[in-house]
PDB file of C-alpha atoms in Angstrom:
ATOM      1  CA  UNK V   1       0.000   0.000   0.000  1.00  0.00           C
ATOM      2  CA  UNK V   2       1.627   3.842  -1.261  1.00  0.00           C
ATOM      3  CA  UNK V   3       1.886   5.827   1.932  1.00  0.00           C
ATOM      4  CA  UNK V   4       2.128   9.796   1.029  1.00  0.00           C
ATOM      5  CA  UNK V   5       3.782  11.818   4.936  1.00  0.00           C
ATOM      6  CA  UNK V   6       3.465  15.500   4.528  1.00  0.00           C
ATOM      7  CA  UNK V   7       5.735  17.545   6.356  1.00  0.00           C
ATOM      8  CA  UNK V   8       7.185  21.224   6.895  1.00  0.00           C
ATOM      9  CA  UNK V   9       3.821  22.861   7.843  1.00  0.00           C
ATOM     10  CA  UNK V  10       3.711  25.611  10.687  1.00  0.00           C
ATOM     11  CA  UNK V  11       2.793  28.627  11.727  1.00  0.00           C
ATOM     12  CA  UNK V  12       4.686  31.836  10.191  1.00  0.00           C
ATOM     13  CA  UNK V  13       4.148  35.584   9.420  1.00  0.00           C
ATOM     14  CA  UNK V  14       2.747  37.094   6.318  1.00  0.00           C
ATOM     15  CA  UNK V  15       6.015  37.225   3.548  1.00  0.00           C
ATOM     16  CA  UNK V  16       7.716  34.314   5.081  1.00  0.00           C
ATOM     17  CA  UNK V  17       8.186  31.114   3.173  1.00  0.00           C
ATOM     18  CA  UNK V  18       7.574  27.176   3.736  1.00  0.00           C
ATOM     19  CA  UNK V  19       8.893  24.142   2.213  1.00  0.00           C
ATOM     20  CA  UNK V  20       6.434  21.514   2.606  1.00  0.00           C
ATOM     21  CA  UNK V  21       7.319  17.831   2.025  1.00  0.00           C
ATOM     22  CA  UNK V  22       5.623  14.979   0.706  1.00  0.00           C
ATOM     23  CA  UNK V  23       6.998  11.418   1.222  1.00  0.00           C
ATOM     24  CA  UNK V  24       6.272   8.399  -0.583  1.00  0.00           C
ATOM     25  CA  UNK V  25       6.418   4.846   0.434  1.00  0.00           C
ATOM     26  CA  UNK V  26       4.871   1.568  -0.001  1.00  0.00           C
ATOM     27  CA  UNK V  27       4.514  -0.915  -2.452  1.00  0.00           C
ATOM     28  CA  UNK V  28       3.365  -0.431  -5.869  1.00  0.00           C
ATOM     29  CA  UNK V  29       4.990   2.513  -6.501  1.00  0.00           C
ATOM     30  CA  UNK V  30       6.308   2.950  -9.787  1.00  0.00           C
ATOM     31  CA  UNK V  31       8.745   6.265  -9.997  1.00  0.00           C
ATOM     32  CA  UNK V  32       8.450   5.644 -14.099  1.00  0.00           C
ATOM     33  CA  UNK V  33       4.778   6.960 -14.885  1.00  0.00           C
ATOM     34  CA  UNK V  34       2.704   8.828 -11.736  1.00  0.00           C
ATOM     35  CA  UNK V  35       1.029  12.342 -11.158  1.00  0.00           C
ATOM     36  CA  UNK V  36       1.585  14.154  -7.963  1.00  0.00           C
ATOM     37  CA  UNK V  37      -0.235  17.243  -6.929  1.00  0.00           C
ATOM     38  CA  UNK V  38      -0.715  19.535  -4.249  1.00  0.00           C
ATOM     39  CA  UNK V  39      -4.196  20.899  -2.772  1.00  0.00           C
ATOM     40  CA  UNK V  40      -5.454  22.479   0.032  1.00  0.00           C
ATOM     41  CA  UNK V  41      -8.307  22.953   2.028  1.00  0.00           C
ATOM     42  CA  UNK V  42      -9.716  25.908   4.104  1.00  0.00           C
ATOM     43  CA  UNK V  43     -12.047  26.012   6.746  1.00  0.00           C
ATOM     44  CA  UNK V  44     -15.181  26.256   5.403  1.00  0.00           C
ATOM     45  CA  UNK V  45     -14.005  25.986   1.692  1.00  0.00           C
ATOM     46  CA  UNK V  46     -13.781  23.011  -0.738  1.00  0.00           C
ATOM     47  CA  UNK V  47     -10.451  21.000  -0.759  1.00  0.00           C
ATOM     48  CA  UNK V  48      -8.632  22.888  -4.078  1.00  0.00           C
ATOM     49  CA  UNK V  49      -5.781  21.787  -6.393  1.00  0.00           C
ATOM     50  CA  UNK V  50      -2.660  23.894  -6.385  1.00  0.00           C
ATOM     51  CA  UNK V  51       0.134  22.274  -8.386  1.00  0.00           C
ATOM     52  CA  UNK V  52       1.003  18.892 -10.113  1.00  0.00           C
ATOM     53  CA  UNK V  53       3.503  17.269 -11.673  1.00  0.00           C
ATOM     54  CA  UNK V  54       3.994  14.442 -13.700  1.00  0.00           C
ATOM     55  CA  UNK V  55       6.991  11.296 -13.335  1.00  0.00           C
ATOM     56  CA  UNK V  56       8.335  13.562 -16.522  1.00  0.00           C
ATOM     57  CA  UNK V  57       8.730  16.615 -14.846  1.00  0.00           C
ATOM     58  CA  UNK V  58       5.721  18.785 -16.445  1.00  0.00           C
ATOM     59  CA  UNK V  59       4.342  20.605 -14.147  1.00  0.00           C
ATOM     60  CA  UNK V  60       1.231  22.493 -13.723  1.00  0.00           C
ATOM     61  CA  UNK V  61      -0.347  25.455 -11.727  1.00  0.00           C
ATOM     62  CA  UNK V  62      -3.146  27.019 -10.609  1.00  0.00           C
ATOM     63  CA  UNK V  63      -3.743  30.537 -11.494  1.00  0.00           C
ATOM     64  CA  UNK V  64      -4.024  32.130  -8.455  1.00  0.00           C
ATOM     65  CA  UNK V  65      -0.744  30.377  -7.203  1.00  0.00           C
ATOM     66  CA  UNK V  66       1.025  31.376 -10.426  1.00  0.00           C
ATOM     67  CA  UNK V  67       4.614  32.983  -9.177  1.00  0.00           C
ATOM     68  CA  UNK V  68       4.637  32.202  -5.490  1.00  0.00           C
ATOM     69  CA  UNK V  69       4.009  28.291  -5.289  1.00  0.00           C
ATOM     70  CA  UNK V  70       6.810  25.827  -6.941  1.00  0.00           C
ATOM     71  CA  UNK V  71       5.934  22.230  -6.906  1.00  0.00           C
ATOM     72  CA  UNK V  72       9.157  20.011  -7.345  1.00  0.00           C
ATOM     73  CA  UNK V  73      10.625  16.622  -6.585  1.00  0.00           C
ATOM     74  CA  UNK V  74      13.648  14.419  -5.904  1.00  0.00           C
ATOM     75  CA  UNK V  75      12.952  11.284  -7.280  1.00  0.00           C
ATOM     76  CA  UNK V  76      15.902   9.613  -5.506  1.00  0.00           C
ATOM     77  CA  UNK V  77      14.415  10.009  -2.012  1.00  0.00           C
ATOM     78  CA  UNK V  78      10.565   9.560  -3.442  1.00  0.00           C
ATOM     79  CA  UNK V  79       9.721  13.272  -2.011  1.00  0.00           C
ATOM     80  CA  UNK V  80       7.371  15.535  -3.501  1.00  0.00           C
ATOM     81  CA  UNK V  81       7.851  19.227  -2.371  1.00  0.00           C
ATOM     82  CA  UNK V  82       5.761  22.386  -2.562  1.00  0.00           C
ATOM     83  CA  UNK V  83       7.694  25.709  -1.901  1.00  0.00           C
ATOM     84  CA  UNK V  84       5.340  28.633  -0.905  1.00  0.00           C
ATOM     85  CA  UNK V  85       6.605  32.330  -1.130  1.00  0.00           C
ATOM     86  CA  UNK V  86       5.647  35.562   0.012  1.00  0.00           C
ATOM     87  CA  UNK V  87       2.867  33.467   2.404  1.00  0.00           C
ATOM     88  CA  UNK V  88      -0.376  35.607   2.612  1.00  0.00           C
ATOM     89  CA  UNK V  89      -2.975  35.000   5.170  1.00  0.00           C
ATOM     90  CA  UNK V  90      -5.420  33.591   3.155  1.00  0.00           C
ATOM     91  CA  UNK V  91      -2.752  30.617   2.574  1.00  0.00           C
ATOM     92  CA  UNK V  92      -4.037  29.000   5.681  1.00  0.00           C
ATOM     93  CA  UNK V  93      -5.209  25.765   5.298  1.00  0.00           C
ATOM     94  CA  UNK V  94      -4.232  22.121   4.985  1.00  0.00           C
ATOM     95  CA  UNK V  95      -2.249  21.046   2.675  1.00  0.00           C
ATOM     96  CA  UNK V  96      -2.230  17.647   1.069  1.00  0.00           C
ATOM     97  CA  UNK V  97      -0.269  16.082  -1.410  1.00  0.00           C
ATOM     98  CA  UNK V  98      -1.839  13.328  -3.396  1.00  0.00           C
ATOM     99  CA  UNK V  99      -0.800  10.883  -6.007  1.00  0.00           C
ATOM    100  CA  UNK V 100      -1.607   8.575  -8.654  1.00  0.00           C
ATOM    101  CA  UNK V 101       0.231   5.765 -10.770  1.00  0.00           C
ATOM    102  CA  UNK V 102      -0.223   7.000 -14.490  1.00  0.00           C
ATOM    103  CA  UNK V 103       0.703  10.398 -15.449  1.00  0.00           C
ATOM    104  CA  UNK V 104      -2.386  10.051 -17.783  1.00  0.00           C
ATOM    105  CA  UNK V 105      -4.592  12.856 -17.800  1.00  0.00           C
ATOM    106  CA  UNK V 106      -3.305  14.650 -14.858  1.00  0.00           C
ATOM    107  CA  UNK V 107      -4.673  17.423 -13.535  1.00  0.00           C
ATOM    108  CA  UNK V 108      -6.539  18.638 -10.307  1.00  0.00           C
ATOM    109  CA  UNK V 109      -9.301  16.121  -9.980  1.00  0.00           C
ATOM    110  CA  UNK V 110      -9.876  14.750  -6.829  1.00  0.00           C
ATOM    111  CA  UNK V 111     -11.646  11.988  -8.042  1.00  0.00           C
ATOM    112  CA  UNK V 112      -8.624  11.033 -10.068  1.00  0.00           C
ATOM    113  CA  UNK V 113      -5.922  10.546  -7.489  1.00  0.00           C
ATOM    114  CA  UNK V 114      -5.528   7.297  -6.042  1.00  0.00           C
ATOM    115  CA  UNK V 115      -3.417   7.881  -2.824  1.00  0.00           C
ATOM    116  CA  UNK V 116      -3.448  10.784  -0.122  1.00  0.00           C
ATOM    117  CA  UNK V 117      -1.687  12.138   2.719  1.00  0.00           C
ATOM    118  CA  UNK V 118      -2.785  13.151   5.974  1.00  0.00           C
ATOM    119  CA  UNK V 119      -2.285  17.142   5.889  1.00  0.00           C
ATOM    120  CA  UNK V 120      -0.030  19.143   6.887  1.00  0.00           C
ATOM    121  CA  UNK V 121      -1.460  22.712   8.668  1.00  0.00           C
ATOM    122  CA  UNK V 122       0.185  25.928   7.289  1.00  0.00           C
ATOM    123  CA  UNK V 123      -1.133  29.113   9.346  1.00  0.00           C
ATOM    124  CA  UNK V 124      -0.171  32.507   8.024  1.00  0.00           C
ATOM    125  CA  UNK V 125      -0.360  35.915  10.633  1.00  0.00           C
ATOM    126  CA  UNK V 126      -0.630  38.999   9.222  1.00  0.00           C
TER     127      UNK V 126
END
């Protein structure tokens, strides 16, 4: 069974800057075709898709995240990561990574990814 571990969630200041991590292991997991994305969830608000990226390194992102968020990975250690910039206050939420094993059709459809993590809570201050 994939197990996704997010880490690097906290509580920081408007303008700061996180690193959150995404670990992957299990069995079953291929590292030669998957999507991995990012989403997050507010209180109050529907869970929403942030970035994703594909076992070929094509990323995509969501417009409002455009500039700030940078999803990357190191396939080596099976770790997904999601660098957040110039953290606004309206960033806090839970964030998830999630994954699936094709890189078909990936995009930021719930319904479509197979595996999830547990959350990790980013809080932003003004």
């Amino acid at each position: 069974q994939v197990q996704l571990v997010e880490s690097g969630g906290g509580s920081v200041q408007a303008g700061e800057s996180l690193k959150l991590s995404c670990a992957t292991s299990g069995g079953g997991w291929s590292t030669n075709d998957y999507c991995m994305g990012w989403f997050r969830q507010a209180p109050g608000k529907e869970r929403e898709g942030l970035a994703r990226i594909t076992s070929s390194g094509r990323t995509t992102y969501r417009d409002s995240v455009k500039g700030r968020f940078t999803i990357s990975q190191d396939n080596a250690k099976n770790t997904l990561f999601l660098q957040i910039d110039s953290l606004k206050p309206e960033d806090t939420a839970m964030y998830y990574c999630a994954a699936r094993s094709t890189s078909w059709n990936c995009g930021f459809d719930e319904l479509y990814f197979q595996y999830w993590g547990q959350g990790t809570q980013v809080t932003v201050s003004p």
